């Protein structure tokens, strides 16, 4: 994690994520596997809450969205038809001495040159002109393209026919089910199919914590529209995207739209707006919304020989629908949530770290403690309160480790909005102390009010 963690705030977040059981390096016990991350008990809860919120926002609360969950391994024709076999590539250059490999555009960025819009040849020319060396100080080779799909074989034979790929986007599992859903549900246009799930990319240089990893999770919608009506659908989904990002607690000021210039757009896109976020590592892409035209359904029809046309009900009007695709990376949303929630302040002359997570995303909503863990009557009363809250809210933690100060610090770091403490007065008057994470203010409330 050397160069890429150049930023103190980012390092503090990574350290907290590990220390408090959110995110660990993948295969850490064996020295790690670059570009992979494991989620601990709090991380998996936070991640699921983000995914559930997205599903609720974009699928369950709408009449025009349908969910699917397609297989990760797909017929190799999917990736030939989609263009991924030929064009899902990044520019790669090599240190000519130690043979370490780098993404050419990242090398330029790290040397203060903006590679956006440059062809591979222009990037090489810039490296030569500026005399840019590898991070180890050695000359760099000319660039070549590197396909990012993980290749594998399905079944017991290892030949060209058995080749498959770990999907690099969830989108294709949606397109290949378009006709199934149309035939089963007869949805009116416009309508969308949504999917959440793992995607895999053999990134040349995974970096910046979970921001660029080799295995990650996507939340994607393919929204099918009449070719003449793509613009209004694009605007509507862009507006919904902003509402969703707000519901993650991200401030509007930290969110930016980038109208991606043609030369930087994916091969299938006629228009793309990237939503960028002010991460501690800088302003970077959080998600993208693209107008994919009829590129994918058209290719499926051509390669499979099956019609992907849609007929407007009660008419003879038949066409291949066009597509608007909002595509979110879960890890990038999660990293934005952690970055926006991370706070440092001072309480009673001591530095305090806390996560100001929105209450609906906090992995633990209430922590319940007896003031003293060696007083059975306090423990019994605290258990009563714990059970009550657990039944009501689910994500409630029992915490009797260390003294109260230590418990508060631990709960602050995991973003628990409320700590409830049961003391001797509670036995008399059924009241408890409830402490607010953000203000650290303590109030006395009756148990029934909780
Ligand atoms: N289906 C379109 C598509 O996959 P993309 O811009 O390549 O488009 C969509 O990826 C989103 O997936 C990105 O905006 C980002 O949030 C996430 N993503 C892409 N590559 C990633 C990586 N290596 N690590 C983490 N997230 C990634």
XYZ file of C-alpha atoms and ligand atoms in Angstrom:
477
model
C 0.000 0.000 0.000
C 3.014 2.254 -0.473
C 2.622 5.067 -2.993
C -1.094 4.876 -3.555
C -1.793 5.663 0.113
C -0.109 9.023 -0.108
C -2.825 10.733 1.826
C -3.113 10.826 5.620
C -6.880 10.951 5.753
C -7.136 7.942 3.453
C -4.601 6.065 5.578
C -6.596 6.858 8.712
C -9.774 5.480 7.104
C -8.024 2.305 5.934
C -6.572 1.831 9.407
C -9.963 2.306 11.075
C -11.598 -0.068 8.580
C -9.147 -2.784 9.563
C -8.961 -2.015 13.295
C -12.725 -2.066 13.729
C -13.635 -5.023 11.532
C -14.949 -3.339 8.390
C -12.480 -4.337 5.658
C -9.373 -6.553 5.599
C -6.823 -7.222 2.865
C -7.874 -10.385 0.990
C -5.850 -13.529 1.911
C -3.882 -11.412 4.392
C -2.737 -14.414 6.411
C -0.759 -15.604 3.331
C 0.674 -12.210 2.532
C -2.425 -10.943 0.703
C -3.675 -11.092 -2.867
C -3.407 -7.723 -4.546
C -6.684 -6.091 -5.539
C -8.872 -8.268 -3.305
C -10.585 -7.259 -0.071
C -12.557 -9.129 2.565
C -15.410 -7.633 4.531
C -15.543 -8.119 8.287
C -18.726 -8.185 10.393
C -19.295 -4.415 10.303
C -18.158 -3.980 6.698
C -20.531 -6.601 5.364
C -23.425 -4.978 7.234
C -22.614 -1.521 5.880
C -22.168 -2.877 2.358
C -25.486 -4.751 2.494
C -27.287 -1.685 3.802
C -26.020 0.341 0.847
C -27.068 -2.396 -1.567
C -30.495 -2.764 0.066
C -31.045 0.966 -0.029
C -30.201 0.986 -3.761
C -32.543 -1.953 -4.430
C -35.304 -0.269 -2.480
C -34.738 3.051 -4.252
C -34.369 1.844 -7.834
C -36.370 -1.399 -7.902
C -38.894 -1.901 -5.096
C -40.243 1.622 -4.982
C -40.881 1.738 -8.755
C -43.387 0.044 -11.039
C -41.089 0.011 -14.053
C -38.146 -2.029 -12.704
C -37.597 -5.786 -12.537
C -34.781 -7.573 -10.729
C -32.629 -10.376 -12.117
C -29.683 -12.364 -10.783
C -27.728 -13.961 -13.614
C -24.836 -16.443 -13.489
C -21.329 -14.998 -13.257
C -19.964 -17.481 -15.783
C -21.506 -16.959 -19.199
C -21.143 -18.417 -22.675
C -18.010 -16.941 -24.311
C -20.203 -15.643 -27.162
C -21.606 -13.088 -24.718
C -18.207 -11.406 -24.467
C -17.449 -11.720 -28.168
C -20.777 -10.116 -29.081
C -20.435 -7.380 -26.443
C -17.011 -6.349 -27.752
C -15.243 -7.149 -24.485
C -12.953 -9.801 -26.022
C -11.613 -7.263 -28.514
C -11.866 -3.926 -26.765
C -12.006 -4.286 -22.969
C -8.372 -3.275 -22.663
C -6.135 -0.888 -20.771
C -2.759 0.470 -21.952
C 0.102 -1.338 -20.236
C 3.799 -0.429 -20.122
C 6.662 -2.179 -18.431
C 9.741 -1.219 -16.436
C 12.454 -2.402 -18.843
C 14.769 -3.432 -15.993
C 12.659 -5.190 -13.341
C 9.661 -5.914 -15.624
C 7.060 -4.477 -13.237
C 3.965 -3.511 -15.200
C 1.935 -0.347 -14.969
C -1.092 1.298 -16.510
C 0.330 3.909 -18.836
C -2.385 6.470 -18.019
C -1.703 6.015 -14.286
C 2.018 6.615 -14.834
C 1.148 9.887 -16.596
C -1.324 10.921 -13.873
C 1.245 10.216 -11.160
C 3.636 12.492 -13.048
C 1.189 15.382 -13.249
C 0.015 14.789 -16.836
C -3.720 14.441 -17.543
C -4.046 11.434 -19.891
C -7.760 11.986 -20.594
C -8.461 11.909 -24.303
C -4.972 10.668 -25.278
C -4.466 7.659 -27.534
C -1.935 5.033 -26.446
C 0.580 6.400 -28.957
C 0.125 9.935 -27.608
C 0.708 8.665 -24.063
C 3.933 6.959 -25.140
C 5.037 10.129 -26.925
C 4.368 12.158 -23.773
C 6.403 9.708 -21.663
C 9.291 10.023 -24.102
C 9.009 13.831 -24.322
C 8.964 14.318 -20.546
C 11.542 11.606 -19.873
C 9.127 9.901 -17.463
C 10.592 6.815 -15.782
C 8.963 3.930 -13.920
C 8.348 4.442 -10.167
C 11.608 2.493 -9.675
C 13.518 5.007 -11.800
C 14.002 2.808 -14.885
C 13.071 3.420 -18.541
C 9.595 2.310 -19.612
C 8.728 0.126 -22.596
C 6.282 1.147 -25.312
C 2.686 0.461 -24.334
C 0.527 -2.405 -25.472
C -3.072 -3.250 -24.766
C -3.982 -5.655 -21.978
C -7.388 -7.347 -21.799
C -8.785 -7.107 -18.284
C -11.084 -10.122 -18.355
C -10.173 -13.116 -16.185
C -10.149 -16.130 -18.485
C -11.073 -19.587 -17.270
C -12.265 -22.938 -18.617
C -15.596 -24.549 -17.964
C -15.667 -28.344 -17.655
C -12.914 -30.896 -17.909
C -11.537 -29.952 -21.325
C -9.100 -27.100 -21.740
C -9.568 -25.932 -25.315
C -10.863 -22.822 -27.050
C -14.455 -24.067 -26.882
C -14.377 -24.378 -23.095
C -13.118 -20.802 -22.560
C -15.248 -18.613 -20.328
C -14.633 -15.405 -18.408
C -15.491 -14.087 -14.990
C -17.934 -11.331 -15.931
C -16.319 -7.869 -16.014
C -19.738 -6.179 -15.711
C -23.119 -7.413 -14.524
C -24.796 -5.694 -17.490
C -24.503 -8.595 -19.942
C -26.435 -10.916 -17.604
C -29.264 -8.400 -17.905
C -29.164 -8.031 -21.695
C -29.156 -11.804 -22.218
C -32.361 -12.050 -20.145
C -34.150 -9.157 -21.849
C -36.294 -11.396 -24.035
C -37.142 -13.769 -21.155
C -38.534 -10.954 -19.043
C -40.408 -9.369 -21.966
C -42.028 -12.712 -22.784
C -42.938 -13.402 -19.132
C -44.118 -9.979 -17.981
C -45.045 -7.962 -21.135
C -43.764 -4.711 -19.603
C -44.587 -1.424 -21.279
C -41.683 0.706 -22.438
C -39.810 2.274 -20.781
C -38.853 -0.352 -18.231
C -35.657 -1.444 -16.556
C -33.914 -4.608 -15.436
C -31.688 -4.316 -12.386
C -28.965 -6.547 -11.046
C -26.491 -6.501 -8.182
C -23.507 -8.797 -8.056
C -19.818 -9.465 -8.361
C -17.737 -8.286 -11.283
C -14.081 -9.106 -11.937
C -11.382 -7.152 -13.732
C -7.728 -8.037 -13.892
C -6.700 -4.451 -13.187
C -3.051 -3.791 -14.080
C -2.564 -1.674 -11.004
C -5.275 -2.078 -8.359
C -4.931 0.793 -5.922
C -6.409 3.264 -3.505
C -7.876 0.730 -1.077
C -11.185 -0.660 -2.378
C -11.465 2.050 -5.053
C -9.841 -0.019 -7.785
C -9.942 -3.719 -7.038
C -9.905 -6.899 -9.101
C -13.081 -8.291 -7.583
C -15.864 -5.896 -6.752
C -19.587 -5.530 -6.727
C -21.797 -3.625 -9.157
C -25.400 -2.400 -9.029
C -26.598 -1.874 -12.582
C -29.787 -1.013 -14.414
C -30.429 -1.437 -18.111
C -33.380 0.820 -18.804
C -35.061 0.035 -22.146
C -36.593 2.957 -24.014
C -38.034 3.958 -27.360
C -35.111 5.257 -29.477
C -36.728 8.729 -29.615
C -37.138 8.970 -25.857
C -33.673 8.208 -24.541
C -32.906 11.765 -23.431
C -35.794 12.096 -20.997
C -35.004 8.663 -19.499
C -31.340 9.669 -19.168
C -32.287 12.863 -17.300
C -34.751 11.058 -15.036
C -32.237 8.382 -14.035
C -29.538 10.977 -13.511
C -31.861 12.880 -11.151
C -32.676 9.618 -9.312
C -28.970 8.930 -9.010
C -28.466 12.241 -7.209
C -31.371 11.486 -4.851
C -29.890 8.078 -4.079
C -26.425 9.524 -3.396
C -27.993 12.049 -1.044
C -29.685 9.201 0.821
C -26.185 7.797 1.435
C -25.433 10.978 3.354
C -23.053 12.334 0.697
C -23.002 16.097 0.487
C -24.046 17.715 -2.794
C -20.909 19.849 -2.806
C -18.703 16.754 -2.986
C -20.537 15.319 -6.010
C -19.695 16.409 -9.550
C -20.941 15.535 -13.008
C -18.470 14.933 -15.817
C -19.784 14.798 -19.379
C -17.276 12.250 -20.676
C -15.733 13.316 -24.007
C -16.220 10.936 -26.930
C -12.652 9.634 -27.022
C -12.875 8.598 -23.325
C -16.242 6.877 -23.508
C -16.649 3.098 -23.489
C -16.961 1.549 -26.955
C -20.744 1.147 -26.588
C -21.640 4.627 -25.366
C -23.057 7.624 -27.264
C -23.204 9.732 -24.098
C -21.829 9.184 -20.616
C -22.073 11.275 -17.485
C -19.678 10.161 -14.783
C -20.553 11.058 -11.224
C -17.345 11.975 -9.498
C -16.861 12.289 -5.762
C -14.298 14.241 -3.747
C -12.572 11.249 -2.140
C -9.552 11.815 0.110
C -7.483 10.535 -2.870
C -8.966 13.305 -5.049
C -11.941 13.751 -7.347
C -12.629 10.328 -8.879
C -15.428 8.395 -10.581
C -18.062 6.966 -8.247
C -20.488 5.738 -10.912
C -21.467 6.359 -14.516
C -24.655 6.677 -16.508
C -24.403 5.798 -20.176
C -26.600 5.845 -23.281
C -25.753 2.432 -24.757
C -28.102 2.831 -27.755
C -29.195 -0.579 -29.167
C -25.553 -1.708 -29.214
C -25.978 -4.695 -26.888
C -29.393 -6.018 -27.921
C -28.403 -5.471 -31.568
C -25.249 -7.541 -31.104
C -27.129 -10.295 -29.287
C -29.647 -10.455 -32.131
C -26.841 -10.573 -34.723
C -24.761 -13.243 -32.978
C -27.539 -15.428 -31.529
C -29.918 -15.155 -34.460
C -32.774 -14.525 -31.979
C -34.938 -11.460 -32.386
C -34.488 -8.814 -29.696
C -37.207 -6.614 -31.126
C -39.955 -5.178 -29.010
C -43.459 -4.590 -30.380
C -45.468 -1.696 -28.958
C -48.715 -3.222 -27.688
C -51.698 -2.845 -30.027
C -49.512 -1.594 -32.922
C -47.195 -2.966 -35.581
C -44.353 -0.734 -34.405
C -41.353 -2.995 -33.855
C -37.788 -2.028 -32.975
C -34.791 -2.914 -30.848
C -35.100 -0.784 -27.706
C -32.342 1.626 -26.787
C -30.759 1.552 -23.348
C -29.819 3.932 -20.564
C -27.474 2.349 -18.046
C -26.811 3.728 -14.567
C -23.883 1.661 -13.284
C -22.775 1.889 -9.656
C -19.762 0.296 -8.000
C -20.671 -0.759 -4.455
C -17.117 -0.337 -3.171
C -16.881 3.181 -4.559
C -20.180 4.081 -2.905
C -18.972 2.507 0.336
C -15.646 4.333 0.159
C -17.522 7.611 -0.369
C -19.749 6.849 2.637
C -16.747 6.075 4.850
C -14.831 9.142 3.628
C -17.764 11.452 4.156
C -18.496 10.029 7.638
C -14.920 10.027 8.954
C -14.386 12.752 11.590
C -11.735 13.724 14.099
C -12.391 16.091 16.988
C -11.366 16.627 20.620
C -13.343 15.524 23.645
C -12.115 16.403 27.153
C -8.712 17.317 25.740
C -8.328 13.981 23.938
C -8.409 13.298 20.197
C -11.521 11.402 19.175
C -12.264 9.594 15.923
C -15.835 8.878 14.929
C -17.908 7.897 11.913
C -20.888 10.201 11.485
C -22.804 7.589 9.487
C -26.464 8.263 8.719
C -28.534 6.305 11.236
C -30.081 4.087 8.535
C -26.626 2.954 7.378
C -24.891 2.514 10.749
C -23.977 -1.184 11.196
C -24.860 -0.836 14.896
C -27.722 1.475 15.827
C -27.667 1.100 19.604
C -24.929 -0.199 21.899
C -26.224 -1.280 25.303
C -24.005 -1.477 28.408
C -24.371 -2.003 32.114
C -22.401 0.725 33.942
C -20.475 -1.997 35.802
C -20.254 -5.486 34.421
C -19.638 -7.110 37.810
C -22.992 -5.995 39.258
C -25.524 -8.739 38.377
C -28.536 -6.495 38.962
C -27.202 -3.936 36.430
C -26.326 -6.675 33.945
C -29.808 -8.169 34.275
C -31.532 -4.828 33.684
C -29.188 -4.022 30.784
C -29.952 -7.409 29.198
C -33.653 -6.577 29.419
C -33.109 -3.293 27.594
C -30.812 -4.984 25.066
C -33.435 -7.644 24.234
C -36.114 -5.007 23.878
C -34.071 -2.923 21.434
C -32.741 -5.954 19.580
C -36.302 -7.115 18.875
C -37.248 -3.677 17.667
C -34.184 -2.651 15.632
C -32.097 -5.790 15.001
C -28.725 -4.105 14.732
C -28.082 -3.623 18.432
C -24.811 -4.541 20.136
C -24.128 -5.699 23.692
C -20.951 -3.988 24.844
C -19.519 -4.488 28.333
C -15.823 -4.479 27.412
C -13.563 -2.042 29.267
C -14.745 1.073 31.070
C -17.480 3.365 29.763
C -14.973 5.782 28.193
C -13.412 2.986 26.160
C -16.809 1.686 25.102
C -17.821 5.142 23.861
C -14.578 5.468 21.887
C -15.052 2.070 20.265
C -18.698 2.752 19.402
C -17.811 6.204 18.036
C -15.269 4.616 15.702
C -17.806 2.181 14.279
C -20.392 4.932 13.903
C -22.980 3.788 16.481
C -25.397 6.728 16.806
C -26.651 5.863 20.322
C -25.010 4.317 23.386
C -27.397 3.301 26.146
C -26.050 2.830 29.688
C -27.918 1.207 32.562
C -26.885 2.409 36.026
C -28.180 2.143 39.612
C -30.831 4.824 39.035
C -32.217 2.677 36.203
C -33.140 0.045 38.774
C -35.170 2.628 40.675
C -36.872 4.658 37.970
C -36.607 2.622 34.719
C -34.588 5.359 33.047
C -31.299 5.061 31.149
C -28.566 7.345 29.901
C -28.476 7.713 26.150
C -25.421 9.305 24.588
C -25.365 10.891 21.171
C -22.361 9.982 18.995
C -21.985 13.306 17.195
C -22.518 15.752 20.064
C -21.429 13.349 22.877
C -24.367 14.802 24.834
C -26.007 12.519 27.359
C -29.689 12.523 28.177
C -31.789 10.679 30.660
C -34.790 8.932 29.091
C -37.225 6.314 30.285
C -36.845 2.820 28.838
C -40.289 2.990 27.240
C -39.172 6.066 25.239
C -36.359 4.079 23.580
N -21.649 -1.801 -17.315
C -20.910 -0.601 -17.422
C -19.688 -0.606 -16.653
O -19.291 -1.632 -16.115
P -17.716 0.909 -15.870
O -17.572 2.394 -15.897
O -16.619 0.104 -16.452
O -19.085 0.608 -16.602
C -19.101 0.897 -13.682
O -17.980 0.446 -14.386
C -18.767 1.192 -12.246
O -18.175 0.034 -11.640
C -17.727 2.298 -12.055
O -18.319 3.579 -12.094
C -17.205 1.966 -10.677
O -18.104 2.432 -9.696
C -17.237 0.448 -10.675
N -15.907 -0.114 -10.979
C -15.365 -0.302 -12.189
N -14.144 -0.853 -12.096
C -13.902 -1.016 -10.779
C -12.800 -1.542 -10.024
N -11.737 -2.043 -10.604
N -12.908 -1.555 -8.665
C -14.012 -1.075 -8.048
N -15.068 -0.571 -8.714
C -15.025 -0.541 -10.055
